[in-house]
mmCIF file of C-alpha atoms and ligand atoms in Angstrom:
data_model
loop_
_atom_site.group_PDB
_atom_site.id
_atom_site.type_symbol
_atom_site.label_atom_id
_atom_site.label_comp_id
_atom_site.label_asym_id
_atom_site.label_seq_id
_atom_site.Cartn_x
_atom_site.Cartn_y
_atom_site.Cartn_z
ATOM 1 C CA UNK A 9 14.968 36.704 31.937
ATOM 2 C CA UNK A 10 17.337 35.930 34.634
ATOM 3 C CA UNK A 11 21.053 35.903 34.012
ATOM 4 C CA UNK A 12 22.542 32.118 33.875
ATOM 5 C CA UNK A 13 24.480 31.345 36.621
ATOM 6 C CA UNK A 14 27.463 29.207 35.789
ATOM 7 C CA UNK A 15 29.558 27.023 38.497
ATOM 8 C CA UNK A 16 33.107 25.445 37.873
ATOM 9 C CA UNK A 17 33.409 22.633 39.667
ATOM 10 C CA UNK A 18 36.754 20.923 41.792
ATOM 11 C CA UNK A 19 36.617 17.572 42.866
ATOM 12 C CA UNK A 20 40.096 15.627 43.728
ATOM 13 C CA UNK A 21 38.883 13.563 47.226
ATOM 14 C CA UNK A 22 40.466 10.089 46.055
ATOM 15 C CA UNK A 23 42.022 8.965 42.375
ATOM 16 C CA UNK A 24 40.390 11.609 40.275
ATOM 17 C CA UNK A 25 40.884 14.673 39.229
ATOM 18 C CA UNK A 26 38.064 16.630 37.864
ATOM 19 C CA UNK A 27 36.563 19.797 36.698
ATOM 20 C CA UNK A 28 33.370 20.688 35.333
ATOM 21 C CA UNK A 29 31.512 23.900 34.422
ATOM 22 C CA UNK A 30 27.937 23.566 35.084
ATOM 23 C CA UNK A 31 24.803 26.322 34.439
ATOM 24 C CA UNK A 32 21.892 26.591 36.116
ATOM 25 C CA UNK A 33 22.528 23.784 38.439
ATOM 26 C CA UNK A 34 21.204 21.531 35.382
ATOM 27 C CA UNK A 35 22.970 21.998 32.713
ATOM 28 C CA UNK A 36 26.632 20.029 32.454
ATOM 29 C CA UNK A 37 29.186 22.480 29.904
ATOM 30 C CA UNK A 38 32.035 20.264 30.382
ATOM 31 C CA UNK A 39 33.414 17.335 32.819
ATOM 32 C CA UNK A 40 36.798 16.830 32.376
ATOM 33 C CA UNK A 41 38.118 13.945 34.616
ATOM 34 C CA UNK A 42 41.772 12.900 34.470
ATOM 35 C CA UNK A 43 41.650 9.233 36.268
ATOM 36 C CA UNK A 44 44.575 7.541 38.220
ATOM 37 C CA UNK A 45 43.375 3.770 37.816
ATOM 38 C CA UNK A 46 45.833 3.257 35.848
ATOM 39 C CA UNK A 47 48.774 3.387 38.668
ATOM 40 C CA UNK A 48 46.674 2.133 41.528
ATOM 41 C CA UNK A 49 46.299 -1.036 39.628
ATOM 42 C CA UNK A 50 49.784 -2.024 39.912
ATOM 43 C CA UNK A 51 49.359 -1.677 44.132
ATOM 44 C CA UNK A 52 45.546 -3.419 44.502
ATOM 45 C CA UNK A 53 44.120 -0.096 45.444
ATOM 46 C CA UNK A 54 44.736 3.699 46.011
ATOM 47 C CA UNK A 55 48.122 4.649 47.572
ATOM 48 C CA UNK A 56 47.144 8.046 49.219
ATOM 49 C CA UNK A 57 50.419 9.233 48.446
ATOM 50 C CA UNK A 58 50.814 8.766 45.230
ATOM 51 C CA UNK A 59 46.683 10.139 43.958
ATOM 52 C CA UNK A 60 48.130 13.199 46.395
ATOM 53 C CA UNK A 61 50.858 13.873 43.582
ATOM 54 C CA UNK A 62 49.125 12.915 40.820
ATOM 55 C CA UNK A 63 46.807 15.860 41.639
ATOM 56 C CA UNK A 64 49.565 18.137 42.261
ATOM 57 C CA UNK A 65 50.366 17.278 38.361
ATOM 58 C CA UNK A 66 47.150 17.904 37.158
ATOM 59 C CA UNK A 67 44.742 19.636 39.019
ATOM 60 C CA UNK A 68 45.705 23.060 36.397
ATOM 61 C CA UNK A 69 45.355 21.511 33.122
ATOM 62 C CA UNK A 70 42.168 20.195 34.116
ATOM 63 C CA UNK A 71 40.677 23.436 35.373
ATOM 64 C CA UNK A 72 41.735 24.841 32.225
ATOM 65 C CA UNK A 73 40.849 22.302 29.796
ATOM 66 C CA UNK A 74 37.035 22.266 31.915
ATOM 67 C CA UNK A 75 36.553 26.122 31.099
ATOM 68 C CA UNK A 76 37.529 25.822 27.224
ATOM 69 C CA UNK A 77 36.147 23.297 26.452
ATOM 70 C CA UNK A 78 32.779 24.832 28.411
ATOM 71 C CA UNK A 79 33.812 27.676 26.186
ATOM 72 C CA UNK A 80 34.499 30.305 28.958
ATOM 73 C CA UNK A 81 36.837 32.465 30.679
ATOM 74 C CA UNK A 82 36.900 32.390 34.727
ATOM 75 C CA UNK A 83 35.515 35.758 34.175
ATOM 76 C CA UNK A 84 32.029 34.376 33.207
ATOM 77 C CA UNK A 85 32.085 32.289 36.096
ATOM 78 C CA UNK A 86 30.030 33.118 39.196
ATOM 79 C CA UNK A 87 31.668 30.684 41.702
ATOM 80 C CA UNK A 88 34.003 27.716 42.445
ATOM 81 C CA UNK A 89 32.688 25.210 44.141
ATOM 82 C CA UNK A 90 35.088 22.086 45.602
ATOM 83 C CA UNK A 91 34.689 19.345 47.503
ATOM 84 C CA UNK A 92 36.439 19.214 50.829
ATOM 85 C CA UNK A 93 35.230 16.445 52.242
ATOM 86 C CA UNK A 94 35.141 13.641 53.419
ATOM 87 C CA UNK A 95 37.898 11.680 51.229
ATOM 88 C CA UNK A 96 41.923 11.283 51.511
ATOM 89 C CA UNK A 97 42.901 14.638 53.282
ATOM 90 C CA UNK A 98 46.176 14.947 51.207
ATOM 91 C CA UNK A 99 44.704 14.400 48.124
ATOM 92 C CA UNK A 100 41.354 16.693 49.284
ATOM 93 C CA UNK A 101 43.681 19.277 49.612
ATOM 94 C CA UNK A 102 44.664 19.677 46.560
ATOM 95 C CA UNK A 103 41.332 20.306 45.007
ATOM 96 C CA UNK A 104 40.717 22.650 47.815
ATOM 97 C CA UNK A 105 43.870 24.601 47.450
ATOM 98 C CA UNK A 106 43.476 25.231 43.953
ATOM 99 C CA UNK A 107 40.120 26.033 43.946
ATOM 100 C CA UNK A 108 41.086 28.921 46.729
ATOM 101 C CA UNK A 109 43.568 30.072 44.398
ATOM 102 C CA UNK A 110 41.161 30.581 41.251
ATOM 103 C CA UNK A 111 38.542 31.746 43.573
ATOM 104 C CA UNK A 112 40.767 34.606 44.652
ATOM 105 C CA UNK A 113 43.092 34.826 41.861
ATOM 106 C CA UNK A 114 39.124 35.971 40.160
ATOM 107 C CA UNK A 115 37.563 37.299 42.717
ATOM 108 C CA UNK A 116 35.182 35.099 42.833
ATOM 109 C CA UNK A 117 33.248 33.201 45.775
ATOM 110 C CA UNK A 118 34.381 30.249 46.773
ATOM 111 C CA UNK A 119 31.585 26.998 47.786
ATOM 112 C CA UNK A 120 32.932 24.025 49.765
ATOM 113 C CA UNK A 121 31.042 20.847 49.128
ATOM 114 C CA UNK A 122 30.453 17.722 50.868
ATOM 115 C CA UNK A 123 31.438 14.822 48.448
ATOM 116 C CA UNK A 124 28.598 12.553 48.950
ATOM 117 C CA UNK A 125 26.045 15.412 48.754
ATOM 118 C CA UNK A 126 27.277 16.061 45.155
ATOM 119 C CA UNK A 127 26.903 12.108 44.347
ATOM 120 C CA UNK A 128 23.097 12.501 45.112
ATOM 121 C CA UNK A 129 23.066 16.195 43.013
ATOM 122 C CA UNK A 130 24.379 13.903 40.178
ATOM 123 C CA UNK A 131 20.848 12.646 39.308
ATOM 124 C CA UNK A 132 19.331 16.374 38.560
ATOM 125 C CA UNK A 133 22.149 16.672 35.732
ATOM 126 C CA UNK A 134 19.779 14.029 33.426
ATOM 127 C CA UNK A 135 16.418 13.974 35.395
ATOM 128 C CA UNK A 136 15.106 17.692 35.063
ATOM 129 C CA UNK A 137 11.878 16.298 36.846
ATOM 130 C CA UNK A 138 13.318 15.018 39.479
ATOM 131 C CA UNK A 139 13.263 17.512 42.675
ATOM 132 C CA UNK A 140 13.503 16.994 46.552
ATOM 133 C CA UNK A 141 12.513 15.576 48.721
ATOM 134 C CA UNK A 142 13.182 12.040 47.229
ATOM 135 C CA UNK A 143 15.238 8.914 49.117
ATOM 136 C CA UNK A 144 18.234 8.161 48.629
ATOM 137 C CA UNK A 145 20.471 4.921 48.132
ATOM 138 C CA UNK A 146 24.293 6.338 48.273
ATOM 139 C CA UNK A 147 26.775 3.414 47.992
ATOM 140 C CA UNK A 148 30.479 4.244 47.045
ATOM 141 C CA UNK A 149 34.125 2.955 47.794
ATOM 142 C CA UNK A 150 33.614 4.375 51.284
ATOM 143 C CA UNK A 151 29.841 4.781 51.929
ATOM 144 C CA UNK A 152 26.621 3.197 51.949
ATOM 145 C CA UNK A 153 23.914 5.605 53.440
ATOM 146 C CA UNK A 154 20.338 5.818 53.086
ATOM 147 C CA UNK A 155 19.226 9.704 52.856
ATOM 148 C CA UNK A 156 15.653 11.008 52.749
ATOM 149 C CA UNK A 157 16.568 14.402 50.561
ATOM 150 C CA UNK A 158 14.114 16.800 52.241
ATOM 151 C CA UNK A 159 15.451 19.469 49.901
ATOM 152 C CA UNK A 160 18.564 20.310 47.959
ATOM 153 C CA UNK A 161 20.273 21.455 50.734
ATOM 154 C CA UNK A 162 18.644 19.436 53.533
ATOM 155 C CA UNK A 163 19.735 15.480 54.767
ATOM 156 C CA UNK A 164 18.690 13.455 57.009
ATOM 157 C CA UNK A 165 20.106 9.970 57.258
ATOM 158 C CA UNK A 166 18.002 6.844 58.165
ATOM 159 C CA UNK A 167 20.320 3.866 57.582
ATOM 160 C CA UNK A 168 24.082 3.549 56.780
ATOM 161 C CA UNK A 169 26.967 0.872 56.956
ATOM 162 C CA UNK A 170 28.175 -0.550 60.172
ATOM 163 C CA UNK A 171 31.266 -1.466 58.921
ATOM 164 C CA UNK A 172 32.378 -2.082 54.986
ATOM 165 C CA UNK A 173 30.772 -0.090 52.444
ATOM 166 C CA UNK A 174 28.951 -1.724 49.516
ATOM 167 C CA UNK A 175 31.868 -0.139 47.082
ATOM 168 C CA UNK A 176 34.341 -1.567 49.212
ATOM 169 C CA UNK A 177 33.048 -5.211 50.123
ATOM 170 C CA UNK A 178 32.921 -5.431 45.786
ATOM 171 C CA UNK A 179 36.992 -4.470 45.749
ATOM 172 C CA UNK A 180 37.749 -6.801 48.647
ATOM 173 C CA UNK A 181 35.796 -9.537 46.927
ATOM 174 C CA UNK A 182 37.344 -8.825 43.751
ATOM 175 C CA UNK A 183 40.613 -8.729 44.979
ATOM 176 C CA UNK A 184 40.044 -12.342 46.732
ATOM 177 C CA UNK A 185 38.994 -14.269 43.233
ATOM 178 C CA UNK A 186 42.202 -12.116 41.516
ATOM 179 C CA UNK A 187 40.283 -9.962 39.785
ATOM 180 C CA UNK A 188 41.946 -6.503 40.664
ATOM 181 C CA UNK A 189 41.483 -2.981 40.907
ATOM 182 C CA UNK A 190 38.910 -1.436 41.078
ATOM 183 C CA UNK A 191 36.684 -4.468 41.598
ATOM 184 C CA UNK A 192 33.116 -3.027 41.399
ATOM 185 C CA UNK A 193 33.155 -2.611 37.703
ATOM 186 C CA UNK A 194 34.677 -6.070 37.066
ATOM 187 C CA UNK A 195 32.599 -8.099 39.445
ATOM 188 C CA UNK A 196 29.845 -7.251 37.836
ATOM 189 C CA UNK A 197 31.018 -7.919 34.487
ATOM 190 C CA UNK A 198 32.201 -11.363 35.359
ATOM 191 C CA UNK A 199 28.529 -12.084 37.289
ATOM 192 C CA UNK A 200 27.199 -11.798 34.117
ATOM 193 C CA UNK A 201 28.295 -15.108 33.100
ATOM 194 C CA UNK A 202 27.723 -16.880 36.479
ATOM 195 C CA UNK A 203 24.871 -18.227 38.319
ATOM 196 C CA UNK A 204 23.166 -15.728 41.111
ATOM 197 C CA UNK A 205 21.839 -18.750 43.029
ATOM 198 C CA UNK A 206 24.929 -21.179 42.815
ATOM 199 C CA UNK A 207 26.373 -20.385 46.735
ATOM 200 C CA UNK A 208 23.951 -19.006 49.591
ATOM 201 C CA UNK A 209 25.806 -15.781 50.391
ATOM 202 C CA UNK A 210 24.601 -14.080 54.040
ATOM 203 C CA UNK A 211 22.228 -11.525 54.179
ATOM 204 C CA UNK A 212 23.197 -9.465 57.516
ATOM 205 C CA UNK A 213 20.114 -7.893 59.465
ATOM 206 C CA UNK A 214 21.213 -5.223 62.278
ATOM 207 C CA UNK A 215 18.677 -5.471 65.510
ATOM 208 C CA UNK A 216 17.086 -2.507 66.189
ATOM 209 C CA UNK A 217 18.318 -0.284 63.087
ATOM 210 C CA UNK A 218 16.014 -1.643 60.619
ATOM 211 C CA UNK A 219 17.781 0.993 57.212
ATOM 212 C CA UNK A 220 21.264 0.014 58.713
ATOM 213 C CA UNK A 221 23.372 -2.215 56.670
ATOM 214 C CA UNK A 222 26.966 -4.594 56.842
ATOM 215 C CA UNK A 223 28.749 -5.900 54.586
ATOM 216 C CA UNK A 224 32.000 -7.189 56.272
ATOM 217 C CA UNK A 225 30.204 -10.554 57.323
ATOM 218 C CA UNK A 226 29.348 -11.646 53.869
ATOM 219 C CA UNK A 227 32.702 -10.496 52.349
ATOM 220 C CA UNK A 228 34.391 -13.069 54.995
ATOM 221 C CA UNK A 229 31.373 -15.611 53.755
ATOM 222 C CA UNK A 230 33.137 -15.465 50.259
ATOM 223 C CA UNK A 231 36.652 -15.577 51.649
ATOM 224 C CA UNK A 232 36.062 -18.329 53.876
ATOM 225 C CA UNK A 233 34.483 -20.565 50.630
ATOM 226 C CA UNK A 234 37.351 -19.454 48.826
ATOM 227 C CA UNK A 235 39.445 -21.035 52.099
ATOM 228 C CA UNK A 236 37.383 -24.274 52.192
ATOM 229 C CA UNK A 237 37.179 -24.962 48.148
ATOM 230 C CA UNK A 238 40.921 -24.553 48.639
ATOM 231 C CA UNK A 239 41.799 -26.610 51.326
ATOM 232 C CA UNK A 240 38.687 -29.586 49.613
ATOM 233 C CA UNK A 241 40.647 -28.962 46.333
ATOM 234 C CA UNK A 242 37.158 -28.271 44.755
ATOM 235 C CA UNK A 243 37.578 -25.862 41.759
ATOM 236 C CA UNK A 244 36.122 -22.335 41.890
ATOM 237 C CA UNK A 245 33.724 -21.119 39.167
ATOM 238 C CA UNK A 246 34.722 -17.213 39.567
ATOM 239 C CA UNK A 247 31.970 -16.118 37.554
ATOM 240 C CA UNK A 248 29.097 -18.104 40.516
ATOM 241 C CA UNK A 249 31.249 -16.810 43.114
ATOM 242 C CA UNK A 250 30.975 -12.698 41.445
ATOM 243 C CA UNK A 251 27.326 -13.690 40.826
ATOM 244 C CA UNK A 252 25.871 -15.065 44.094
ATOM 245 C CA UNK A 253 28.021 -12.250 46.408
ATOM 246 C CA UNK A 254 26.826 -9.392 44.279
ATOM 247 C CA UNK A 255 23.437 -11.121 44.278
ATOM 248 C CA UNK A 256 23.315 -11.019 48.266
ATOM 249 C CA UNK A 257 24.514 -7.326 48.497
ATOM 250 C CA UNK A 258 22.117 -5.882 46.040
ATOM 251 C CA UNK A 259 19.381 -8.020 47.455
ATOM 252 C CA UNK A 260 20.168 -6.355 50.620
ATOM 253 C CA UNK A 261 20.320 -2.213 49.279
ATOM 254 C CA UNK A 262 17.005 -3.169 47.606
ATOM 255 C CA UNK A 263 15.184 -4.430 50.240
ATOM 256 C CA UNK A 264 16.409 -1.623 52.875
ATOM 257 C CA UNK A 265 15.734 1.136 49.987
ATOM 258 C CA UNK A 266 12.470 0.356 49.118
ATOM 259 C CA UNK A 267 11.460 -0.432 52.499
ATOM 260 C CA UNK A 268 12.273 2.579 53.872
ATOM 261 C CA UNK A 269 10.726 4.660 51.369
ATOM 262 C CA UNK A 270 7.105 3.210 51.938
ATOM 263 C CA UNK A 271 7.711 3.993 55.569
ATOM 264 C CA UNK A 272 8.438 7.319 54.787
ATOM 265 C CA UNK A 273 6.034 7.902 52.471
ATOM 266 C CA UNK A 274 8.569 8.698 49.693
ATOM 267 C CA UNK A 275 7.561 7.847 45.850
ATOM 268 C CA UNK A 276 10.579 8.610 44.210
ATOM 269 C CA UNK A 277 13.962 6.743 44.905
ATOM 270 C CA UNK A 278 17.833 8.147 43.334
ATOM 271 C CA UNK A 279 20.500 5.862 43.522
ATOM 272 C CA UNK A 280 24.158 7.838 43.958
ATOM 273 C CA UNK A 281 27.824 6.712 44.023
ATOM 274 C CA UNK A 282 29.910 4.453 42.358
ATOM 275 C CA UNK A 283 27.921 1.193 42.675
ATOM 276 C CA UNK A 284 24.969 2.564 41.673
ATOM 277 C CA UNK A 285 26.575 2.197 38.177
ATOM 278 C CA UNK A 286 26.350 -1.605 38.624
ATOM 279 C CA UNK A 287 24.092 -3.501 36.159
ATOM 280 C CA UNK A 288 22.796 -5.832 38.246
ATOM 281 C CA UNK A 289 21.292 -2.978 40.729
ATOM 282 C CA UNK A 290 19.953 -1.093 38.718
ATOM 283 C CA UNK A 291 18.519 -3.899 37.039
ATOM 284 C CA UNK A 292 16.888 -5.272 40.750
ATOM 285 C CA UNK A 293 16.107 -1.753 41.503
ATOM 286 C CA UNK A 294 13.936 -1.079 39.077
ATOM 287 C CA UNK A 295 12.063 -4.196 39.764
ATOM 288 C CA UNK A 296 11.880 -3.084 43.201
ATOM 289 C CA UNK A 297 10.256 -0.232 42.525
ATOM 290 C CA UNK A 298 8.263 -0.976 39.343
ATOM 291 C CA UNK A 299 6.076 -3.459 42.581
ATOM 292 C CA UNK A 300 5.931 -1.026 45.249
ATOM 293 C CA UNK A 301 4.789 2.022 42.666
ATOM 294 C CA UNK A 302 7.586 3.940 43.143
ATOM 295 C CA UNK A 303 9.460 6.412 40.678
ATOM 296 C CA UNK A 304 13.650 5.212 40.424
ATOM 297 C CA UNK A 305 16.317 7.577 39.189
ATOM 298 C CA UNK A 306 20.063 6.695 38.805
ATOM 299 C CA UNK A 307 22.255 8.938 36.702
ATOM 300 C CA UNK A 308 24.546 7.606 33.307
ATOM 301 C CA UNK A 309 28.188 5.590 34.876
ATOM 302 C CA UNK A 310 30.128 8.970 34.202
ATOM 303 C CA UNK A 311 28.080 11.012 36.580
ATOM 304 C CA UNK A 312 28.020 7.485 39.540
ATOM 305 C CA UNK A 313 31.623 7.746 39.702
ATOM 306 C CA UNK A 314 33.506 10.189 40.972
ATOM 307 C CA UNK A 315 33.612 13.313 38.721
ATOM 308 C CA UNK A 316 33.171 17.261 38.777
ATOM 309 C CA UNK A 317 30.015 18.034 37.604
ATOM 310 C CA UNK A 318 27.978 16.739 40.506
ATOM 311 C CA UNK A 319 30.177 19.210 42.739
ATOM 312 C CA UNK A 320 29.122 22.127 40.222
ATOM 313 C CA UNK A 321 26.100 20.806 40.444
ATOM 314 C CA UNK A 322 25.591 20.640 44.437
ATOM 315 C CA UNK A 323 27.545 23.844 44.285
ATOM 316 C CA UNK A 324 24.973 25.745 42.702
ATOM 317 C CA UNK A 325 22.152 24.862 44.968
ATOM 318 C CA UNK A 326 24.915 25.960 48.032
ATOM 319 C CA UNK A 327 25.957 29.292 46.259
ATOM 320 C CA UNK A 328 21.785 30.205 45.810
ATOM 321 C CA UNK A 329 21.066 28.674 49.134
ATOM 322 C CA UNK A 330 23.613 31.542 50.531
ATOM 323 C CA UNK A 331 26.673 28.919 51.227
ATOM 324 C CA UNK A 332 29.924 30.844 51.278
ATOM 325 C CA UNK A 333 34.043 29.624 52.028
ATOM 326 C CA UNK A 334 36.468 31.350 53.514
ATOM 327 C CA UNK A 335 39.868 31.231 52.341
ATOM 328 C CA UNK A 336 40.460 29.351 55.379
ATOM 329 C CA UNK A 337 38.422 26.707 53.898
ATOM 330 C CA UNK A 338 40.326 23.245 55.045
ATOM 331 C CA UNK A 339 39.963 19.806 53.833
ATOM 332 C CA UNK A 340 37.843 17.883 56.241
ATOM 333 C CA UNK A 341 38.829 14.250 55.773
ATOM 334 C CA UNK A 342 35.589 12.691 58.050
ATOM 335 C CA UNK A 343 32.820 15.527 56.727
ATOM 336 C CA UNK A 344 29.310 13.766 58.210
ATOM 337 C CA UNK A 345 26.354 14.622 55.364
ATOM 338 C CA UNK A 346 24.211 17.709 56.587
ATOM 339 C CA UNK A 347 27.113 19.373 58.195
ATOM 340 C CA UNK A 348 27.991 22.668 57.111
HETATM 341 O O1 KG4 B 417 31.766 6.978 44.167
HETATM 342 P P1 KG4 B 417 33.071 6.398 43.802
HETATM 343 O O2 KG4 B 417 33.633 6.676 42.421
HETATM 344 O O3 KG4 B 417 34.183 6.808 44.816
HETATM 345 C C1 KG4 B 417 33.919 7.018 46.174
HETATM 346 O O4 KG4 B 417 33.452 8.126 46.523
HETATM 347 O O5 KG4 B 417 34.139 6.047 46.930
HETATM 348 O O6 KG4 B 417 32.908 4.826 44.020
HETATM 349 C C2 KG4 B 417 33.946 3.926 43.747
HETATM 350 C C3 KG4 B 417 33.416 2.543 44.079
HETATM 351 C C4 KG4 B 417 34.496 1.463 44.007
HETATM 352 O O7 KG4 B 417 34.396 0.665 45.171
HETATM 353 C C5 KG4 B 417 34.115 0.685 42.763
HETATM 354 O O8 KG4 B 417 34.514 -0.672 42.813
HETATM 355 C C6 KG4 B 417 32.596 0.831 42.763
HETATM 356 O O9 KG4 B 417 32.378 2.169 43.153
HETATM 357 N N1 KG4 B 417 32.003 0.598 41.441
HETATM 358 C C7 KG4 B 417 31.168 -0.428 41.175
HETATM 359 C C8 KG4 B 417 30.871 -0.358 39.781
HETATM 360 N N2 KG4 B 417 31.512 0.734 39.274
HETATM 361 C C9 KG4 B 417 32.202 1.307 40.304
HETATM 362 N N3 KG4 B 417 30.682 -1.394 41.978
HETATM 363 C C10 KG4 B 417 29.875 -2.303 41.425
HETATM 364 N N4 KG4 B 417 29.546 -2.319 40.102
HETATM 365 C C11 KG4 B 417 30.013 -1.371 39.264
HETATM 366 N N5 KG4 B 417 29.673 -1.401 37.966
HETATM 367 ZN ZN1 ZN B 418 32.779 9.356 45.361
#
């Protein structure tokens, strides 16, 4: 039989900091994440500064508290992986300097890992079935990409955000009705008792890039009928404002995802990154693909948002694909998918 191969896990690109022993690419030992929220709140958003710091403060307790409660020594380990990129370079180096250090300290090899890479590997943690090539649907804080997965370590994208992404038009928007930080999960709580079809939110089409997306025009749609209800003294009903602009965005990812993967022939769609954990896409994305025939995977909330795991879990298809770090592995603050 062959010998498990186990993977600790560093992830610290914006206001978490996680670590995660994984085996086997599959299996998750432990995922400890240590989360700033708490102190962003009180500034509307991350201060790059300040989750830089925070790291600093925590990055060793939660390497250490990862491998006990995995129930192993760094010994049993057969690499670090970390992500260096793309995210907030001060904080991104933080992860990648301590994973260095445990790499060498144990003489182990060292993986570097593109964030967004180990969002997608965050659906084989629950869905042993699922295996490339797949499409798919990454929308976080700071991306919204469509990639066809031709295989665990191959990408090619076919659509992505020409301005805001999706994560990012649901914090502006939440910020404008006074609902705070982070606004993703509390939009789409307060949706929930709101009407989808009360206001006619745009849908943006880009000429010519058919899988492309923005999101900046309908996040000043909602600001602007904030503006005019104002100025008319009509009052706003929150919960039909969260409902109708979260309607139009995940109208939009559901149309572009399950377009795209008819015309590429793809019958299996993930869904990755931090809005993928909202209720109301999931919800229109299985819909979506319950018409067309097609197979949809998202993984639990813990593993859409940023966490550890995914990075041992993309690590491990690196380290057996061959991917190796030098110590003079840097943070890369703009990392493009694919790149290596
Ligand atoms: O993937 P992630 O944890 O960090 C990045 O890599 O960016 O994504 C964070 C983003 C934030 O914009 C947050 O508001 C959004 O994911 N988010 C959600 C939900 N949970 C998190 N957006 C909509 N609905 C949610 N339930
Ligand atoms: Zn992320």
């Amino acid at each position: 039989m062959a010998k498990d191969v186990l993977i600790l896990g560093i992830e610290s690109s914006c206001d978490e900091t996680a670590a995660a022993v994984v085996k086997n690419g599959r299996e998750v030992l432990s995922n400890v994440i240590a989360s700033q929220i708490d102190i962003h709140t009180l500034y509307g958003g991350v201060v790059p500064e300040i989750a830089s710091r925070k790291h600093i403060e925590k990055i060793n307790q939660v390497i250490e508290e990862a491998l006990e409660e995995a129930g192993v020594t760094l010994g049993d380990i057969d690499a670090v992986s970390v992500t260096y990129g793309p995210g907030l370079v001060g904080a991104l180096l933080v992860g990648v300097s301590a994973a260095k250090a445990v790499a060498y300290a144990a003489c182990k090899p060292l993986v570097g890992v593109h964030h967004i890479e180990g969002h997608i590997a965050a659906n084989y943690i629950e869905h042993h079935d699922l295996e490339p090539s797949f499409l798919c649907l990454v929308v976080s804080g700071g991306h919204t990409h469509l990639v066809r997965v031709a295989d665990y370590n191959k990408f090619e994208i076919i659509g992505c955000t020409h301005d805001d992404a999706a994560g990012e038009a649901f914090d502006k928007v939440a910020r404008a009705i006074g609902l705070g930080y982070p606004g993703g999960p509390k939009i789409d709580k307060l949706a929930k008792e709101g009407n989808k079809f009360a206001i006619e939110f745009p849908r943006a089409k880009i000429d010519g890039h058919e899988f492309d997306f923005s999101f900046s025009g309908v996040k000043s749609a909602v600001l602007n009928y904030l503006n005019g209800c104002e100025m008319k003294n009509i009052e706003i009903n929150r919960a039909d404002v969260a409902a109708s602009f979260q309607h139009a965005v995940v109208e939009v990812l559901v149309n572009r995802a399950v377009n795209a993967a008819k015309l590429f022939g793809d019958n299996q769609i993930a869904v990755a990154g931090g809005v993928a954990a909202n209720s109301a896409l999931r919800e229109a994305m299985q819909e979506g693909c319950d018409e067309a025939g097609i197979k949809l995977y998202y993984p639990s909330p813990v593993y859409c948002t940023d966490n550890a795991a995914m990075i041992a879990v993309q690590g491990y298809y690196d380290y057996m694909a061959g991917s190796r770090s030098g110590l003079d592995l840097n943070a890369v603050p703009n990392l493009k998918i694919g790149q290596r």
